[in-house]
């Protein structure tokens, strides 16, 4: 005759009562108990600052072809949050990843590493010869 296993019900332990939480302090702590992790930063060049508090940054990187081993140059376009609208096209900037701020914006501006040189004003030949700007046509 084959023996059959019988199910044994386990007895549950009674739950311990939770102690009430202490009231939150009125003043925030000077330093957080756990330091924040280092942010993953990316360096790129601003290509557009048309949006309000938004910039578009081009990030160049190199990768190795998986089969042939050739080094390939690639680029990607990132959208970043610029709270003070201080970045201009051509600036070299440092970005950090953050929570999604919009559908495409997942980075924020940390700092401007290098400002772009001021763009030279184009001067026409007529302005140089006559000393005044050409008339509007």
C-alpha positions as a Python dict, from the first residue, in 0.01 Angstrom:
ca = {
    (1, 'X'): (0, 0, 0),
    (2, 'X'): (122, 348, -90),
    (3, 'X'): (146, 603, 184),
    (4, 'X'): (-28, 934, 125),
    (5, 'X'): (99, 1262, 261),
    (6, 'X'): (-132, 1462, 473),
    (7, 'X'): (-122, 1838, 483),
    (8, 'X'): (-29, 1990, 814),
    (9, 'X'): (-160, 2339, 886),
    (10, 'X'): (97, 2580, 1016),
    (11, 'X'): (0, 2795, 1306),
    (12, 'X'): (47, 3165, 1257),
    (13, 'X'): (236, 3368, 1511),
    (14, 'X'): (49, 3664, 1654),
    (15, 'X'): (165, 3995, 1510),
    (16, 'X'): (364, 4222, 1732),
    (17, 'X'): (204, 4555, 1794),
    (18, 'X'): (379, 4846, 1626),
    (19, 'X'): (523, 5115, 1847),
    (20, 'X'): (409, 5469, 1757),
    (21, 'X'): (659, 5670, 1556),
    (22, 'X'): (821, 5969, 1723),
    (23, 'X'): (704, 6308, 1599),
    (24, 'X'): (922, 6460, 1326),
    (25, 'X'): (1173, 6717, 1442),
    (26, 'X'): (1084, 7077, 1362),
    (27, 'X'): (1431, 7157, 1223),
    (28, 'X'): (1581, 6956, 937),
    (29, 'X'): (1905, 6770, 1002),
    (30, 'X'): (2225, 6954, 907),
    (31, 'X'): (2353, 6664, 695),
    (32, 'X'): (2168, 6361, 564),
    (33, 'X'): (2258, 6035, 736),
    (34, 'X'): (2342, 5864, 405),
    (35, 'X'): (2549, 6064, 152),
    (36, 'X'): (2414, 6080, -202),
    (37, 'X'): (2570, 5855, -462),
    (38, 'X'): (2798, 6008, -723),
    (39, 'X'): (2596, 6126, -1023),
    (40, 'X'): (2672, 5984, -1366),
    (41, 'X'): (2791, 6285, -1562),
    (42, 'X'): (2813, 6339, -1936),
    (43, 'X'): (3008, 6609, -2121),
    (44, 'X'): (2877, 6751, -2448),
    (45, 'X'): (2830, 7065, -2658),
    (46, 'X'): (2508, 7268, -2660),
    (47, 'X'): (2352, 7273, -3005),
    (48, 'X'): (2031, 7461, -2926),
    (49, 'X'): (1883, 7670, -2647),
    (50, 'X'): (1552, 7757, -2812),
    (51, 'X'): (1325, 7606, -2544),
    (52, 'X'): (1249, 7776, -2214),
    (53, 'X'): (1471, 7614, -1947),
    (54, 'X'): (1571, 7344, -2199),
    (55, 'X'): (1884, 7281, -2402),
    (56, 'X'): (1982, 7027, -2664),
    (57, 'X'): (2328, 6877, -2620),
    (58, 'X'): (2531, 6673, -2869),
    (59, 'X'): (2747, 6406, -2706),
    (60, 'X'): (3023, 6248, -2917),
    (61, 'X'): (3160, 5907, -2823),
    (62, 'X'): (3364, 5627, -2975),
    (63, 'X'): (3270, 5260, -2981),
    (64, 'X'): (3434, 4948, -3117),
    (65, 'X'): (3259, 4750, -3390),
    (66, 'X'): (3159, 4414, -3238),
    (67, 'X'): (3276, 4200, -3529),
    (68, 'X'): (3551, 4393, -3709),
    (69, 'X'): (3700, 4588, -3419),
    (70, 'X'): (3714, 4920, -3602),
    (71, 'X'): (3670, 5227, -3382),
    (72, 'X'): (3353, 5410, -3485),
    (73, 'X'): (3265, 5769, -3399),
    (74, 'X'): (2905, 5812, -3290),
    (75, 'X'): (2697, 6096, -3151),
    (76, 'X'): (2373, 6124, -2961),
    (77, 'X'): (2137, 6412, -2892),
    (78, 'X'): (2024, 6466, -2532),
    (79, 'X'): (1770, 6709, -2396),
    (80, 'X'): (1857, 6870, -2063),
    (81, 'X'): (1700, 7103, -1807),
    (82, 'X'): (1870, 7443, -1773),
    (83, 'X'): (1698, 7615, -1479),
    (84, 'X'): (1860, 7959, -1528),
    (85, 'X'): (1870, 7963, -1911),
    (86, 'X'): (2244, 8030, -1896),
    (87, 'X'): (2382, 7785, -2157),
    (88, 'X'): (2432, 7910, -2514),
    (89, 'X'): (2502, 7720, -2839),
    (90, 'X'): (2864, 7610, -2859),
    (91, 'X'): (2916, 7593, -2481),
    (92, 'X'): (3081, 7280, -2344),
    (93, 'X'): (2858, 7159, -2058),
    (94, 'X'): (2838, 6883, -1798),
    (95, 'X'): (2506, 6702, -1755),
    (96, 'X'): (2379, 6459, -1492),
    (97, 'X'): (2107, 6199, -1520),
    (98, 'X'): (1791, 6267, -1323),
    (99, 'X'): (1429, 6159, -1304),
    (100, 'X'): (1225, 6214, -1622),
    (101, 'X'): (1129, 6581, -1645),
    (102, 'X'): (927, 6542, -1965),
    (103, 'X'): (882, 6289, -2245),
    (104, 'X'): (1240, 6334, -2372),
    (105, 'X'): (1418, 6535, -2099),
    (106, 'X'): (1609, 6306, -1856),
    (107, 'X'): (1920, 6513, -1777),
    (108, 'X'): (1996, 6840, -1601),
    (109, 'X'): (2272, 7094, -1641),
    (110, 'X'): (2539, 7072, -1372),
    (111, 'X'): (2783, 7338, -1493),
    (112, 'X'): (2921, 7511, -1799),
    (113, 'X'): (3277, 7387, -1849),
    (114, 'X'): (3377, 7623, -2129),
    (115, 'X'): (3191, 7917, -2279),
    (116, 'X'): (3168, 7943, -2657),
    (117, 'X'): (3354, 8235, -2818),
    (118, 'X'): (3136, 8532, -2905),
    (119, 'X'): (3016, 8512, -3262),
    (120, 'X'): (3170, 8775, -3486),
    (121, 'X'): (2930, 9024, -3642),
    (122, 'X'): (2936, 9004, -4018),
    (123, 'X'): (3031, 9333, -4174),
    (124, 'X'): (2945, 9402, -4535),
    (125, 'X'): (3189, 9558, -4783),
    (126, 'X'): (2955, 9858, -4824),
    (127, 'X'): (2968, 9927, -4450),
    (128, 'X'): (3347, 9921, -4449),
    (129, 'X'): (3377, 10157, -4748),
    (130, 'X'): (3111, 10411, -4646),
    (131, 'X'): (3131, 10381, -4269),
    (132, 'X'): (2757, 10326, -4229),
    (133, 'X'): (2524, 10030, -4249),
    (134, 'X'): (2357, 9952, -4583),
    (135, 'X'): (1998, 10068, -4630),
    (136, 'X'): (1718, 9816, -4582),
    (137, 'X'): (1577, 9693, -4910),
}
